[in-house]
Amino acid sequence: NLGKSKALNYGFNTVKNLEFDYFSYLDADLATPISELIRMSEFLNEEIEFVFGSRVNRIGSNINRKLLRHLIGRFFATVNSLLLQIPVYDTQCGAKILSRNLAEKSFSEKFYTNWVFDVEIFFRVMKAKKNIDINSYAKEIPLEQWTDVGVSSIKPRHYLGIFSDLFKIYRIYSRAKN
């Protein structure tokens, strides 16, 4: 019970010696159903090796999210998009699939933060694909189903720490670019 980022590191390091082509994960509460992960996997091919879900409420989808959580999430996503310098809509969606190569680059080492490790995954992927346009190897897939289940483990008192962590990983990976 040490947090999602540590669980993902542990999970990847447990399977890294097995044969697999892709590494994927969902949030433990299954807010994103497994069927969505299966649907997302259909977008993977030789070029597209990073697919991630996006909680966009639109006609034909069934995205159930509390308004306050949505508004805070949109603010956070906008900041993330600016830091990453890519037009990603939803870095924090807990449904992601990475090729084995990108998973090795993303999950082999511990994360610098626990709350915003999803953003750090993007920085690690972009570092691994240095000078390659993210549109050529990644795809953001609007989910058809997502349900806000339970209470978020992020409390209002965590927000300052979250933004501090964001800028911390931005500094770390910005230095790595140069």
CSV table of C-alpha atoms in Angstrom, one decimal:
chain,number,residue,atom,x,y,z
A,1,ASN,CA,0.0,0.0,0.0
A,2,LEU,CA,2.8,2.4,-1.0
A,3,GLY,CA,0.9,4.1,-3.9
A,4,LYS,CA,0.2,3.5,-7.5
A,5,SER,CA,3.6,4.6,-8.9
A,6,LYS,CA,5.4,2.1,-6.6
A,7,ALA,CA,2.9,-0.6,-7.5
A,8,LEU,CA,3.5,0.0,-11.2
A,9,ASN,CA,7.3,-0.1,-10.8
A,10,TYR,CA,7.0,-3.3,-8.8
A,11,GLY,CA,4.6,-4.8,-11.4
A,12,PHE,CA,6.8,-4.0,-14.3
A,13,ASN,CA,9.9,-5.2,-12.6
A,14,THR,CA,8.1,-8.5,-11.7
A,15,VAL,CA,7.2,-9.2,-15.4
A,16,LYS,CA,10.1,-7.6,-17.3
A,17,ASN,CA,11.9,-11.0,-17.8
A,18,LEU,CA,8.8,-12.5,-19.3
A,19,GLU,CA,7.8,-12.3,-23.0
A,20,PHE,CA,5.3,-9.6,-23.8
A,21,ASP,CA,4.9,-6.9,-26.4
A,22,TYR,CA,2.9,-4.3,-24.4
A,23,PHE,CA,2.5,-3.2,-20.8
A,24,SER,CA,-0.8,-1.7,-19.7
A,25,TYR,CA,-2.5,-0.7,-16.6
A,26,LEU,CA,-5.8,0.6,-15.2
A,27,ASP,CA,-6.7,2.2,-11.9
A,28,ALA,CA,-7.5,-0.3,-9.2
A,29,ASP,CA,-11.0,1.0,-8.8
A,30,LEU,CA,-11.7,0.0,-12.5
A,31,ALA,CA,-13.2,3.5,-13.2
A,32,THR,CA,-12.1,2.6,-16.7
A,33,PRO,CA,-13.6,-0.8,-17.5
A,34,ILE,CA,-11.3,-3.5,-18.9
A,35,SER,CA,-13.3,-3.4,-22.2
A,36,GLU,CA,-11.9,0.1,-22.8
A,37,LEU,CA,-8.4,-1.2,-22.5
A,38,ILE,CA,-9.1,-3.9,-25.0
A,39,ARG,CA,-10.7,-1.3,-27.4
A,40,MET,CA,-7.6,1.0,-26.9
A,41,SER,CA,-5.3,-1.8,-27.8
A,42,GLU,CA,-6.8,-1.9,-31.3
A,43,PHE,CA,-5.0,1.4,-32.0
A,44,LEU,CA,-1.5,-0.1,-31.4
A,45,ASN,CA,0.7,-1.0,-34.4
A,46,GLU,CA,4.3,-0.8,-35.5
A,47,GLU,CA,4.2,3.0,-35.4
A,48,ILE,CA,1.8,3.7,-32.5
A,49,GLU,CA,3.4,2.3,-29.3
A,50,PHE,CA,1.8,4.5,-26.7
A,51,VAL,CA,-1.9,4.7,-26.3
A,52,PHE,CA,-3.7,6.4,-23.4
A,53,GLY,CA,-7.3,7.0,-22.5
A,54,SER,CA,-8.9,10.4,-22.3
A,55,ARG,CA,-12.1,11.2,-20.2
A,56,VAL,CA,-13.8,13.4,-22.7
A,57,ASN,CA,-17.6,13.7,-22.0
A,58,ARG,CA,-19.2,13.8,-25.4
A,59,ILE,CA,-22.3,12.5,-27.2
A,60,GLY,CA,-22.2,8.8,-27.4
A,61,SER,CA,-19.9,8.4,-24.4
A,62,ASN,CA,-20.8,7.5,-20.8
A,63,ILE,CA,-18.3,9.5,-18.7
A,64,ASN,CA,-19.6,10.1,-15.2
A,65,ARG,CA,-17.5,12.5,-13.3
A,66,LYS,CA,-18.2,14.9,-10.4
A,67,LEU,CA,-18.2,18.5,-11.6
A,68,LEU,CA,-15.6,19.8,-9.1
A,69,ARG,CA,-13.2,16.9,-10.0
A,70,HIS,CA,-13.7,17.7,-13.7
A,71,LEU,CA,-12.9,21.4,-13.2
A,72,ILE,CA,-9.8,20.7,-11.1
A,73,GLY,CA,-8.8,18.1,-13.6
A,74,ARG,CA,-9.1,20.5,-16.5
A,75,PHE,CA,-7.0,23.1,-14.8
A,76,PHE,CA,-4.4,20.4,-13.9
A,77,ALA,CA,-4.5,19.0,-17.5
A,78,THR,CA,-3.9,22.5,-19.0
A,79,VAL,CA,-0.9,23.0,-16.8
A,80,ASN,CA,0.4,19.6,-17.8
A,81,SER,CA,-0.1,20.3,-21.4
A,82,LEU,CA,1.9,23.5,-21.1
A,83,LEU,CA,4.7,21.8,-19.2
A,84,LEU,CA,4.9,18.9,-21.6
A,85,GLN,CA,4.5,21.2,-24.6
A,86,ILE,CA,2.1,18.8,-26.2
A,87,PRO,CA,-1.7,19.1,-26.7
A,88,VAL,CA,-2.6,16.2,-24.4
A,89,TYR,CA,-6.1,16.4,-23.0
A,90,ASP,CA,-5.9,14.0,-20.1
A,91,THR,CA,-2.5,12.9,-18.7
A,92,GLN,CA,-4.1,11.6,-15.5
A,93,CYS,CA,-6.5,9.0,-17.0
A,94,GLY,CA,-5.5,5.7,-15.4
A,95,ALA,CA,-5.7,3.7,-18.7
A,96,LYS,CA,-2.4,3.5,-20.6
A,97,ILE,CA,-0.7,1.0,-22.9
A,98,LEU,CA,3.0,1.2,-23.8
A,99,SER,CA,5.2,-1.0,-26.0
A,100,ARG,CA,7.7,-3.1,-24.1
A,101,ASN,CA,10.5,-0.7,-25.2
A,102,LEU,CA,8.7,2.4,-23.8
A,103,ALA,CA,7.6,0.5,-20.7
A,104,GLU,CA,11.2,-0.4,-20.0
A,105,LYS,CA,12.2,3.3,-20.3
A,106,SER,CA,9.2,4.4,-18.2
A,107,PHE,CA,8.9,1.9,-15.4
A,108,SER,CA,12.4,0.5,-14.7
A,109,GLU,CA,13.4,3.3,-12.4
A,110,LYS,CA,11.5,4.7,-9.4
A,111,PHE,CA,9.4,7.8,-10.0
A,112,TYR,CA,10.4,11.1,-8.4
A,113,THR,CA,6.8,11.7,-7.3
A,114,ASN,CA,3.8,9.6,-6.3
A,115,TRP,CA,0.9,11.8,-7.2
A,116,VAL,CA,1.8,13.1,-10.6
A,117,PHE,CA,3.8,10.1,-11.9
A,118,ASP,CA,1.5,10.0,-14.9
A,119,VAL,CA,3.0,13.2,-16.1
A,120,GLU,CA,6.4,11.8,-15.5
A,121,ILE,CA,5.6,8.9,-17.7
A,122,PHE,CA,5.0,11.4,-20.6
A,123,PHE,CA,8.3,13.0,-19.9
A,124,ARG,CA,10.1,9.6,-19.9
A,125,VAL,CA,8.4,8.5,-23.1
A,126,MET,CA,9.3,11.8,-24.8
A,127,LYS,CA,12.9,11.5,-23.5
A,128,ALA,CA,13.1,8.0,-25.0
A,129,LYS,CA,11.7,9.3,-28.3
A,130,LYS,CA,13.9,12.4,-28.3
A,131,ASN,CA,13.3,14.7,-31.3
A,132,ILE,CA,10.5,12.5,-32.6
A,133,ASP,CA,7.0,14.1,-33.0
A,134,ILE,CA,4.7,12.5,-30.4
A,135,ASN,CA,2.0,12.3,-33.0
A,136,SER,CA,4.0,9.7,-34.8
A,137,TYR,CA,4.1,7.2,-32.0
A,138,ALA,CA,1.3,8.0,-29.5
A,139,LYS,CA,-2.5,8.3,-29.6
A,140,GLU,CA,-4.9,9.7,-27.1
A,141,ILE,CA,-8.2,7.7,-27.3
A,142,PRO,CA,-11.4,9.2,-25.9
A,143,LEU,CA,-13.0,6.7,-23.6
A,144,GLU,CA,-16.5,5.5,-24.2
A,145,GLN,CA,-17.0,4.6,-20.5
A,146,TRP,CA,-15.6,5.9,-17.3
A,147,THR,CA,-17.2,6.2,-13.9
A,148,ASP,CA,-16.0,8.2,-10.9
A,149,VAL,CA,-16.1,5.6,-8.2
A,150,GLY,CA,-15.5,6.3,-4.6
A,151,VAL,CA,-13.7,9.2,-3.1
A,152,SER,CA,-10.5,10.5,-4.5
A,153,SER,CA,-7.4,9.9,-2.4
A,154,ILE,CA,-6.2,13.4,-3.3
A,155,LYS,CA,-7.3,15.9,-0.7
A,156,PRO,CA,-7.3,19.7,-1.0
A,157,ARG,CA,-4.2,19.9,1.2
A,158,HIS,CA,-2.3,17.8,-1.4
A,159,TYR,CA,-2.7,20.4,-4.2
A,160,LEU,CA,0.3,22.5,-3.2
A,161,GLY,CA,2.5,19.4,-3.1
A,162,ILE,CA,1.1,18.2,-6.4
A,163,PHE,CA,2.1,21.5,-8.2
A,164,SER,CA,5.5,21.4,-6.4
A,165,ASP,CA,6.0,17.9,-7.7
A,166,LEU,CA,5.0,18.9,-11.2
A,167,PHE,CA,7.6,21.7,-11.3
A,168,LYS,CA,10.2,19.3,-9.7
A,169,ILE,CA,9.8,16.7,-12.5
A,170,TYR,CA,9.7,19.5,-15.1
A,171,ARG,CA,13.1,20.8,-13.9
A,172,ILE,CA,14.5,17.3,-13.8
A,173,TYR,CA,13.4,16.3,-17.3
A,174,SER,CA,14.1,19.8,-18.8
A,175,ARG,CA,17.7,19.4,-17.8
A,176,ALA,CA,17.8,16.0,-19.3
A,177,LYS,CA,16.7,17.5,-22.7
A,178,ASN,CA,19.8,19.7,-22.8
